Short mmCIF file of C-alpha atoms in Angstrom, two decimals:
data_model
loop_
_atom_site.label_atom_id
_atom_site.label_comp_id
_atom_site.label_asym_id
_atom_site.label_seq_id
_atom_site.Cartn_x
_atom_site.Cartn_y
_atom_site.Cartn_z
CA MET A 1 -14.17 67.55 -55.80
CA PRO A 2 -16.86 65.46 -57.42
CA SER A 3 -15.90 64.23 -60.75
CA GLU A 4 -17.45 65.50 -63.92
CA ALA A 5 -16.08 62.76 -65.73
CA PRO A 6 -18.94 59.63 -67.10
CA TYR A 7 -19.99 58.15 -64.41
CA GLY A 8 -18.22 60.37 -61.96
CA ALA A 9 -15.22 58.35 -62.96
CA PRO A 10 -11.96 59.17 -61.58
CA ARG A 11 -9.80 61.83 -63.12
CA PHE A 12 -6.89 60.27 -63.68
CA ASP A 13 -5.87 62.38 -66.16
CA ARG A 14 -5.56 64.99 -63.30
CA ILE A 15 -4.43 63.04 -60.47
CA HIS A 16 -0.91 63.21 -58.84
CA ALA A 17 1.00 61.15 -56.46
CA ALA A 18 1.14 64.36 -54.22
CA ASP A 19 -2.91 64.74 -54.09
CA ILE A 20 -3.50 61.29 -52.57
CA MET A 21 -2.80 61.50 -49.03
CA PRO A 22 -4.60 65.80 -48.94
CA ALA A 23 -7.71 63.62 -50.02
CA ILE A 24 -7.05 60.93 -47.73
CA GLU A 25 -6.81 63.44 -44.80
CA GLU A 26 -9.65 65.57 -45.78
CA GLY A 27 -11.96 62.38 -46.18
CA ILE A 28 -10.62 61.23 -42.79
CA ARG A 29 -12.15 64.54 -41.43
CA ALA A 30 -15.47 64.10 -43.18
CA TYR A 31 -15.51 60.55 -41.95
CA LYS A 32 -15.18 61.33 -38.45
CA ALA A 33 -17.70 64.68 -38.48
CA GLY A 34 -20.23 61.90 -39.77
CA ILE A 35 -19.39 59.70 -37.03
CA ALA A 36 -19.39 62.27 -34.34
CA LYS A 37 -23.15 62.86 -35.25
CA ILE A 38 -24.13 59.37 -35.15
CA ARG A 39 -22.91 58.99 -31.56
CA ALA A 40 -24.40 61.55 -30.41
CA LEU A 41 -27.97 59.71 -30.78
CA ASP A 42 -29.83 58.18 -28.30
CA PRO A 43 -30.34 54.74 -28.29
CA ALA A 44 -33.73 54.55 -27.76
CA GLU A 45 -33.97 56.78 -31.08
CA ALA A 46 -31.54 54.50 -33.05
CA THR A 47 -33.15 53.57 -36.56
CA PHE A 48 -32.31 51.88 -39.38
CA GLU A 49 -32.22 55.30 -41.38
CA ASN A 50 -30.29 57.34 -39.10
CA VAL A 51 -27.67 55.30 -37.69
CA VAL A 52 -27.13 52.23 -40.38
CA VAL A 53 -27.35 54.13 -43.56
CA PRO A 54 -25.53 57.31 -42.21
CA LEU A 55 -23.07 54.54 -41.06
CA ASP A 56 -22.37 53.43 -44.71
CA ARG A 57 -22.21 56.50 -46.14
CA ALA A 58 -20.22 58.22 -43.58
CA ASP A 59 -16.81 57.11 -45.38
CA SER A 60 -17.94 57.90 -48.87
CA LEU A 61 -15.49 61.00 -49.05
CA LEU A 62 -12.80 58.51 -48.21
CA ASP A 63 -13.49 55.94 -50.37
CA VAL A 64 -12.50 57.68 -53.75
CA PRO A 65 -8.83 58.43 -53.19
CA ARG A 66 -8.31 54.94 -50.83
CA ALA A 67 -9.88 53.26 -54.18
CA VAL A 68 -7.72 55.17 -56.90
CA LEU A 69 -4.27 54.47 -54.40
CA GLY A 70 -5.08 51.07 -54.06
CA TYR A 71 -5.40 50.90 -58.02
CA LEU A 72 -2.40 52.51 -58.32
CA LYS A 73 0.03 50.46 -56.05
CA SER A 74 -1.41 47.34 -57.78
CA ASN A 75 -1.08 48.58 -61.32
CA PHE A 76 1.63 51.30 -61.42
CA GLY A 77 3.26 50.72 -58.03
CA GLY A 78 6.85 53.32 -57.70
CA ASP A 79 8.13 54.14 -54.48
CA SER A 80 6.27 57.33 -53.79
CA ILE A 81 3.15 55.02 -54.18
CA ILE A 82 4.12 52.66 -51.73
CA ARG A 83 5.32 54.88 -49.20
CA ILE A 84 1.88 56.30 -49.75
CA SER A 85 0.31 53.20 -49.09
CA LEU A 86 2.48 52.63 -45.81
CA GLU A 87 1.48 56.11 -44.29
CA SER A 88 -1.98 56.06 -45.62
CA ALA A 89 -2.73 52.64 -44.33
CA GLN A 90 -1.82 53.54 -40.89
CA LEU A 91 -3.98 56.72 -41.16
CA THR A 92 -7.09 55.13 -42.51
CA GLY A 93 -6.71 52.03 -40.13
CA GLU A 94 -6.61 54.34 -36.95
CA ALA A 95 -9.67 56.15 -37.98
CA TYR A 96 -11.97 52.78 -38.95
CA ASP A 97 -10.60 50.98 -35.69
CA ALA A 98 -11.45 53.84 -33.62
CA VAL A 99 -15.10 53.55 -34.82
CA THR A 100 -15.54 49.51 -35.00
CA LEU A 101 -14.12 49.77 -31.44
CA ASP A 102 -16.47 52.52 -29.84
CA THR A 103 -18.79 51.33 -27.46
CA ALA A 104 -21.26 54.34 -28.00
CA ILE A 105 -21.39 53.86 -31.95
CA PHE A 106 -22.27 49.89 -31.37
CA ARG A 107 -24.68 50.00 -28.57
CA LEU A 108 -26.53 52.83 -31.37
CA VAL A 109 -26.33 49.56 -34.08
CA LYS A 110 -27.36 46.86 -31.29
CA ALA A 111 -30.02 48.83 -30.74
CA VAL A 112 -31.46 48.73 -34.12
CA TYR A 113 -30.09 45.26 -34.79
CA ASP A 114 -32.47 43.92 -31.59
CA ARG A 115 -35.74 45.80 -32.73
CA ARG A 116 -35.36 45.16 -36.37
CA ASP A 117 -38.14 41.89 -36.20
CA ALA A 118 -40.57 45.07 -35.23
CA ALA A 119 -38.83 47.61 -37.50
CA GLY A 120 -40.52 46.55 -40.90
CA LEU A 121 -36.88 46.43 -42.80
CA ASP A 122 -37.43 44.91 -46.12
CA SER A 123 -34.98 42.01 -47.00
CA LEU A 124 -32.20 44.33 -48.12
CA GLN A 125 -32.38 46.19 -45.31
CA LEU A 126 -32.09 43.18 -43.02
CA ARG A 127 -29.46 41.68 -44.85
CA THR A 128 -27.63 44.90 -44.69
CA LEU A 129 -27.85 45.22 -41.08
CA GLY A 130 -27.08 42.11 -40.11
CA LYS A 131 -23.88 42.67 -42.04
CA VAL A 132 -22.97 45.67 -40.27
CA TYR A 133 -24.09 43.91 -36.71
CA ARG A 134 -21.54 41.00 -37.87
CA SER A 135 -19.13 43.35 -38.93
CA TYR A 136 -18.95 44.97 -35.07
CA ILE A 137 -18.50 41.67 -33.78
CA ARG A 138 -16.45 40.41 -36.14
CA GLY A 139 -14.24 44.03 -35.44
CA GLY A 140 -13.82 43.47 -31.76
CA ALA A 141 -17.10 45.06 -30.44
CA LEU A 142 -17.10 42.69 -27.36
CA CYS A 143 -13.85 43.36 -26.66
CA THR A 144 -12.66 44.54 -23.45
CA PRO A 145 -10.74 48.05 -23.43
CA GLY A 146 -7.34 45.96 -23.33
CA GLN A 147 -7.78 44.00 -25.80
CA LYS A 148 -9.30 46.54 -27.85
CA GLU A 149 -6.16 48.43 -27.33
CA ARG A 150 -3.90 45.31 -28.62
CA LEU A 151 -6.68 45.12 -31.67
CA LYS A 152 -5.71 48.47 -32.67
CA GLU A 153 -1.76 47.09 -32.48
CA LEU A 154 -2.57 44.32 -34.56
CA ASN A 155 -4.62 45.85 -37.14
CA ARG A 156 -1.91 48.30 -37.49
CA GLU A 157 0.78 45.79 -37.97
CA ILE A 158 -0.74 43.35 -40.13
CA SER A 159 -1.80 46.10 -42.72
CA LEU A 160 1.72 47.61 -42.86
CA LYS A 161 3.67 44.24 -43.22
CA ARG A 162 1.05 42.81 -45.68
CA ILE A 163 1.98 45.76 -47.96
CA ARG A 164 5.70 45.24 -47.32
CA HIS A 165 5.48 41.67 -48.37
CA GLY A 166 3.42 42.11 -51.33
CA GLN A 167 5.85 45.11 -52.46
CA ASN A 168 8.67 42.70 -52.09
CA ILE A 169 7.71 39.84 -54.05
CA THR A 170 6.67 42.65 -57.13
CA GLN A 171 10.06 44.41 -56.84
CA ALA A 172 11.96 40.96 -56.36
CA THR A 173 10.28 40.23 -59.30
CA GLN A 174 10.76 42.63 -61.48
CA GLU A 175 14.63 43.44 -60.55
CA PHE A 176 15.94 40.30 -61.54
CA VAL A 177 18.03 39.63 -64.68
CA LEU A 178 20.46 37.01 -65.93
CA TYR A 179 22.51 37.76 -68.22
CA VAL A 180 23.44 34.98 -70.46
CA GLN A 181 27.22 35.25 -72.42
CA ASP A 182 27.00 32.54 -74.91
CA SER A 183 23.98 32.21 -77.07
CA SER A 184 23.72 28.46 -77.17
CA LEU A 185 22.77 28.61 -73.85
CA LEU A 186 19.58 29.86 -75.74
CA ASP A 187 18.91 26.85 -78.10
CA GLY A 188 15.83 25.83 -78.67
CA LEU A 189 14.22 29.49 -78.01
CA ALA A 190 12.27 31.09 -80.74
CA GLY A 191 14.19 33.72 -82.30
CA THR A 192 11.52 36.25 -81.61
CA THR A 193 12.25 35.82 -77.61
CA ARG A 194 16.08 35.44 -78.40
CA GLN A 195 15.49 39.52 -80.15
CA ARG A 196 13.63 39.97 -77.23
CA PHE A 197 16.28 39.23 -74.49
CA ALA A 198 19.10 40.65 -76.73
CA ARG A 199 16.88 44.25 -76.83
CA ASN A 200 16.65 44.43 -72.94
CA ALA A 201 20.05 43.91 -72.32
CA ALA A 202 20.47 46.58 -74.37
CA ARG A 203 18.25 49.00 -73.02
CA GLN A 204 20.12 48.07 -69.64
CA GLY A 205 23.69 49.30 -71.14
CA HIS A 206 25.03 45.82 -72.26
CA GLN A 207 25.57 44.67 -75.53
CA GLY A 208 26.71 41.68 -76.98
CA VAL A 209 24.84 39.59 -74.33
CA TRP A 210 20.92 38.54 -73.66
CA ALA A 211 18.65 39.62 -70.74
CA VAL A 212 16.67 36.73 -69.45
CA GLY A 213 14.06 38.26 -66.75
CA PHE A 214 10.68 36.82 -64.69
CA THR A 215 8.22 39.25 -66.66
CA ASN A 216 6.76 39.41 -69.83
CA GLY A 217 6.87 35.75 -70.41
CA ASP A 218 10.93 35.56 -70.08
CA TYR A 219 10.37 32.57 -66.91
CA ALA A 220 7.95 30.87 -69.33
CA SER A 221 9.41 30.66 -72.36
CA VAL A 222 13.05 29.43 -70.95
CA MET A 223 11.04 26.70 -68.81
CA ALA A 224 9.50 25.46 -71.74
CA SER A 225 11.86 25.80 -74.60
CA ALA A 226 15.38 25.96 -73.48
CA THR A 227 17.53 22.97 -74.10
CA ASN A 228 20.31 23.60 -72.04
CA ARG A 229 19.28 21.80 -68.63
CA ASP A 230 21.42 24.28 -66.48
CA LEU A 231 19.89 27.43 -67.27
CA ARG A 232 16.51 26.16 -66.57
CA ARG A 233 17.74 24.98 -63.14
CA ARG A 234 19.49 28.35 -62.62
CA LEU A 235 16.47 30.10 -63.60
CA TYR A 236 14.20 28.16 -61.44
CA GLU A 237 16.04 28.09 -58.55
CA ALA A 238 16.20 32.02 -58.81
CA TYR A 239 12.40 31.97 -59.38
CA THR A 240 11.49 30.12 -56.45
CA SER A 241 13.61 31.49 -53.83
CA ARG A 242 12.84 35.14 -54.67
CA CYS A 243 12.60 36.90 -51.26
CA MET A 244 15.08 35.15 -49.93
CA ASP A 245 17.30 37.95 -49.71
CA ARG A 246 18.41 40.63 -47.52
CA LYS A 247 17.11 43.46 -49.55
CA TYR A 248 13.55 41.92 -50.05
CA ASP A 249 13.37 39.11 -47.24
CA ASN A 250 9.92 37.70 -47.14
CA ARG A 251 10.61 34.80 -44.61
CA GLN A 252 10.12 36.55 -41.30
CA LEU A 253 7.69 38.99 -42.63
CA SER A 254 5.42 35.88 -43.67
CA VAL A 255 6.14 34.27 -39.96
CA ASP A 256 4.84 37.91 -38.34
CA ILE A 257 1.83 37.76 -40.30
CA VAL A 258 1.13 34.35 -39.28
CA ASN A 259 1.52 35.22 -35.99
CA LEU A 260 -0.14 38.37 -35.89
CA ARG A 261 -3.52 36.95 -37.52
CA LEU A 262 -3.68 34.10 -35.30
CA GLU A 263 -3.47 35.99 -32.16
CA ARG A 264 -6.25 38.82 -33.32
CA ALA A 265 -8.34 35.57 -34.31
CA ARG A 266 -7.61 33.97 -30.84
CA MET A 267 -8.63 37.57 -29.21
CA LEU A 268 -12.15 37.71 -30.76
CA GLY A 269 -12.85 34.23 -30.08
CA TYR A 270 -12.04 31.87 -33.04
CA GLU A 271 -9.39 28.65 -32.92
CA ASN A 272 -7.21 30.08 -35.56
CA TYR A 273 -7.42 32.76 -38.37
CA ALA A 274 -8.91 29.92 -41.23
CA ALA A 275 -11.92 29.85 -38.43
CA TYR A 276 -12.32 33.33 -38.44
CA THR A 277 -11.81 33.92 -42.35
CA LEU A 278 -14.17 31.12 -43.57
CA GLU A 279 -16.77 32.73 -41.35
CA THR A 280 -18.59 35.01 -43.86
CA ASN A 281 -17.54 32.79 -46.89
CA MET A 282 -19.02 29.78 -48.62
CA ALA A 283 -17.69 27.24 -46.70
CA GLY A 284 -18.17 28.68 -43.37
CA THR A 285 -15.64 26.28 -41.41
CA PRO A 286 -12.20 24.89 -41.91
CA GLU A 287 -13.56 21.01 -41.42
CA LYS A 288 -15.70 21.79 -44.44
CA VAL A 289 -13.12 23.12 -46.50
CA ARG A 290 -11.18 19.68 -45.43
CA GLU A 291 -14.16 17.51 -46.21
CA LEU A 292 -13.52 19.20 -49.83
CA LEU A 293 -10.22 18.91 -50.20
CA LEU A 294 -8.66 15.76 -48.34
CA PRO A 295 -10.81 13.41 -50.81
CA LEU A 296 -9.48 15.78 -53.53
CA LYS A 297 -6.04 15.54 -52.90
CA ASP A 298 -5.67 11.49 -52.39
CA ALA A 299 -7.38 11.28 -56.03
CA ALA A 300 -5.10 14.45 -57.66
CA ALA A 301 -1.96 13.05 -55.71
CA GLY A 302 -2.75 9.89 -57.47
CA LYS A 303 -3.34 11.38 -61.13
CA GLY A 304 0.28 13.26 -60.30
CA ARG A 305 2.55 10.11 -59.65
CA ALA A 306 0.94 8.72 -62.60
CA GLU A 307 1.86 11.48 -64.79
CA ARG A 308 4.75 11.76 -63.71
CA ALA A 309 5.88 8.45 -64.26
CA GLU A 310 4.64 8.61 -68.08
CA LEU A 311 6.39 12.22 -68.25
CA GLU A 312 9.87 10.75 -66.94
CA ALA A 313 9.51 7.74 -68.89
CA PHE A 314 9.50 9.92 -72.00
CA ALA A 315 12.66 12.18 -70.85
CA VAL A 316 14.07 8.82 -70.41
CA LYS A 317 13.57 7.80 -74.13
CA TYR A 318 13.83 11.14 -75.34
CA GLU A 319 17.66 11.70 -73.83
CA ARG A 320 18.38 8.23 -74.37
CA ASP A 321 19.62 8.12 -70.87
CA SER A 322 18.11 5.21 -68.95
CA ALA A 323 20.01 7.66 -65.69
CA PHE A 324 18.22 10.27 -66.31
CA ARG A 325 15.92 11.74 -63.68
CA LEU A 326 13.36 14.14 -63.68
CA GLU A 327 13.83 17.68 -61.95
CA PRO A 328 11.31 20.22 -61.25
CA TRP A 329 13.40 22.64 -63.68
CA ASP A 330 12.40 19.42 -66.17
CA VAL A 331 8.56 19.62 -65.95
CA ALA A 332 7.52 22.21 -68.42
CA PHE A 333 10.24 21.20 -70.82
CA TYR A 334 9.55 17.57 -71.33
CA SER A 335 5.89 18.46 -71.19
CA GLY A 336 5.52 20.33 -74.22
CA LYS A 337 7.54 17.77 -75.83
CA LEU A 338 4.82 15.11 -74.94
CA ARG A 339 2.27 17.23 -75.53
CA LYS A 340 3.60 17.54 -79.40
CA ALA A 341 4.62 14.37 -79.69
CA LYS A 342 1.02 13.37 -78.72
CA PHE A 343 -1.08 15.87 -80.50
CA GLY A 344 1.64 16.94 -83.24
CA SER A 345 2.69 20.46 -83.47
CA GLU A 346 -0.32 21.87 -84.41
CA LEU A 347 -1.55 22.61 -80.70
CA GLY A 348 1.52 25.31 -80.32
CA ARG A 349 0.42 27.18 -83.41
CA MET A 350 -2.94 28.16 -81.93
CA ARG A 351 -1.92 31.07 -80.55
CA ASN A 352 -1.46 32.45 -83.76
CA TYR A 353 -5.18 32.88 -84.12
CA LEU A 354 -5.71 33.98 -80.61
CA PHE A 355 -5.57 37.92 -81.32
CA PHE A 356 -6.06 40.02 -78.31
CA ASP A 357 -8.98 42.06 -79.85
CA ASN A 358 -10.78 39.25 -81.28
CA VAL A 359 -10.87 37.17 -78.36
CA LEU A 360 -12.42 40.17 -76.27
CA ASN A 361 -14.70 41.02 -78.68
CA ASP A 362 -16.02 37.91 -80.15
CA GLY A 363 -15.14 35.43 -77.01
CA VAL A 364 -15.63 37.34 -73.77
CA PHE A 365 -18.00 39.82 -74.71
CA TYR A 366 -19.65 37.85 -76.82
CA VAL A 367 -20.58 35.26 -74.46
CA ALA A 368 -21.61 37.45 -72.19
CA ASN A 369 -24.05 38.65 -74.40
CA ARG A 370 -25.38 35.69 -74.93
CA LEU A 371 -25.56 34.23 -71.64
CA PHE A 372 -27.02 37.56 -70.02
CA GLY A 373 -27.62 39.94 -72.52
CA ILE A 374 -25.60 42.27 -71.54
CA THR A 375 -23.32 44.34 -74.41
CA LEU A 376 -19.74 46.19 -73.47
CA THR A 377 -19.05 49.10 -75.88
CA GLN A 378 -15.81 50.88 -75.42
CA ARG A 379 -15.25 54.17 -74.14
CA THR A 380 -12.65 56.83 -75.28
CA ASP A 381 -13.73 59.52 -72.84
CA ILE A 382 -13.22 57.99 -69.50
CA PRO A 383 -9.75 58.92 -67.57
CA VAL A 384 -7.48 56.42 -67.45
CA PHE A 385 -3.70 56.91 -66.01
CA HIS A 386 -1.85 54.43 -68.74
CA PRO A 387 -2.28 54.30 -72.33
CA ASP A 388 -2.81 50.24 -71.82
CA VAL A 389 -6.17 51.11 -69.70
CA LEU A 390 -9.13 50.25 -72.06
CA THR A 391 -12.02 51.70 -70.93
CA PHE A 392 -16.24 49.67 -71.53
CA GLU A 393 -19.34 50.75 -70.78
CA ALA A 394 -21.76 47.86 -69.69
CA LYS A 395 -25.69 47.42 -70.00
CA ASP A 396 -27.70 45.27 -69.73
CA ALA A 397 -30.42 43.75 -72.24
CA GLU A 398 -33.08 46.29 -72.50
CA GLY A 399 -30.20 49.32 -73.00
CA ARG A 400 -29.74 50.17 -68.77
CA PRO A 401 -26.29 51.27 -67.30
CA LEU A 402 -24.36 48.58 -65.47
CA GLY A 403 -21.32 50.03 -64.90
CA LEU A 404 -17.78 50.64 -66.34
CA LEU A 405 -14.95 48.38 -66.83
CA TYR A 406 -11.40 49.30 -67.01
CA LEU A 407 -9.80 47.03 -68.62
CA ASP A 408 -5.46 46.96 -68.03
CA CYS A 409 -3.82 43.16 -69.58
CA PHE A 410 -0.36 43.55 -70.31
CA VAL A 411 3.05 43.21 -68.11
CA ARG A 412 4.31 46.61 -67.08
CA LYS A 413 7.17 47.72 -64.56
CA GLY A 414 5.67 47.87 -61.50
CA LYS A 415 2.33 46.20 -61.83
CA ARG A 416 1.98 43.47 -59.48
CA GLY A 417 2.55 39.72 -60.77
CA GLY A 418 -0.76 37.84 -61.43
CA ALA A 419 -3.74 38.57 -62.92
CA TRP A 420 -6.96 40.23 -60.49
CA CYS A 421 -10.22 42.09 -60.72
CA SER A 422 -11.18 44.74 -58.60
CA ARG A 423 -13.30 47.90 -57.71
CA LEU A 424 -12.70 51.64 -58.13
CA ARG A 425 -16.68 51.37 -56.79
CA GLY A 426 -19.38 49.55 -55.49
CA TYR A 427 -22.56 48.88 -56.39
CA SER A 428 -24.76 50.92 -53.87
CA CYS A 429 -28.16 51.81 -53.66
CA ALA A 430 -30.12 54.20 -50.46
CA GLY A 431 -33.93 55.08 -51.57
CA GLU A 432 -33.78 56.73 -54.82
CA ARG A 433 -30.13 57.36 -55.16
CA GLU A 434 -28.44 54.38 -57.14
CA VAL A 435 -24.52 54.47 -57.57
CA LEU A 436 -23.37 51.97 -60.13
CA PRO A 437 -19.69 50.08 -59.67
CA LEU A 438 -16.24 50.91 -61.52
CA VAL A 439 -15.19 47.28 -61.81
CA THR A 440 -11.25 46.99 -62.61
CA ILE A 441 -9.40 43.85 -64.75
CA SER A 442 -5.53 43.93 -64.44
CA CYS A 443 -3.68 40.99 -66.09
CA ASN A 444 0.11 40.73 -67.08
CA PHE A 445 -0.27 38.99 -70.71
CA SER A 446 2.83 39.12 -72.59
CA ARG A 447 3.44 42.32 -74.53
CA ALA A 448 3.84 42.27 -78.57
CA ALA A 449 7.57 43.79 -79.79
CA GLU A 450 5.94 47.04 -81.37
CA GLY A 451 4.44 46.65 -84.54
CA ARG A 452 3.54 43.05 -83.96
CA PRO A 453 -0.50 41.59 -83.32
CA LYS A 454 -1.00 41.26 -79.77
CA LEU A 455 -1.68 37.28 -79.37
CA LEU A 456 -2.66 35.22 -76.29
CA SER A 457 -1.75 32.05 -75.02
CA THR A 458 -4.53 29.49 -74.38
CA SER A 459 -3.55 29.97 -70.45
CA GLU A 460 -3.96 33.64 -71.57
CA VAL A 461 -7.38 33.21 -72.68
CA LYS A 462 -8.58 31.23 -69.86
CA THR A 463 -7.26 33.82 -67.26
CA LEU A 464 -9.09 36.88 -69.15
CA PHE A 465 -12.34 34.72 -69.52
CA HIS A 466 -12.04 33.50 -65.25
CA GLU A 467 -11.11 37.53 -64.27
CA PHE A 468 -14.50 38.59 -66.21
CA GLY A 469 -16.49 36.03 -64.07
CA HIS A 470 -15.50 38.33 -61.41
CA ALA A 471 -16.12 41.32 -63.21
CA LEU A 472 -19.39 40.29 -63.59
CA ALA A 473 -20.36 39.80 -60.51
CA GLY A 474 -18.88 43.18 -59.43
#
């Protein structure tokens, strides 16, 4: 059903997991019906308006539940959402492959493309046509029937394995816990951090101990502040060996994905997957990437060796032990001590001034207005799936709407790690019909204790500005 919410935003307040697969199945039916009408055309009659435009719109009904599912999978998780993701990936993949590898559909696209110079198309239409034609070539339209069947298998396997791979990382990260029995092992940590660890343990039914995990800044706090070197080592080794156990083992999955991608790239006429994926990106070729990265690598490695030598010399002096050798689990700890020795304690106190609301409104949004004339105003009438999610309406300097921004900044069980910008809907226009984008930003900033102010670290501030740059592009 069309949403009556502002901007036609998804009704997250009404959507349940059980609704998603029926919506995807209905979207696939509508997609197939639209494709069947296009397929019936004679190539001699094919034009931009009767082929390319309806191809672009054919999956518009399917786009909505797919976008909602992708958003919930990354930000909310849960067994039911993951199960639906795997099931829907197979269905939608088959539907899209059937069209991309359909000889009759490609014949129509090629007919429009071959007559493009005489068709009187404007620059936007020409660019769209070029992208559509190239997507069919890159999707396997020129392959033999046997190769097309194998491509369908490869696409399905890659899609399913990537979903499992990402979910393994999320679950292994969120389920890890190290129970600390001796409070002296937590020396060096702030009192509020210790209290959080104690509350974590109590919630898990373990009184009188401390539970250290990998989320909400736990890992970074221990690595930067814990004086007990063995605790840092245990946590570091656990963190860097995630997804190497039987329950969430990603080792074979990683090898499988690499090999499947290589096979698909070579079947499509590329030397390797890098050549395939870079073709439509700014670099263009692996050789261009190497031209940029290899000289940078040499310069960075030299600088890195010098910084490591400085840090190890400082650690030897700090520990008063000439035999001390720096290990990976020592780097964050002694780097903090070295910064304090160089610059004093004020650097660490900067967090006290970085209130989330101030950074957002007087920092990020202020800069967007100064640079581009864009204003962002919070909306409380846009449905969201969780109270953490804030929504903002973006307008240009003349007050014209540009779209909505969904901002979900704080760590939460089920959300995948890292920070990213995505979208529930992209911008599109055809004739007089303009659809404005719904852009999302997701981060995993440390969550403040109840009643405490939401403060950001300097790295979190950088992350917010970085992701907002992507949002502006969206």
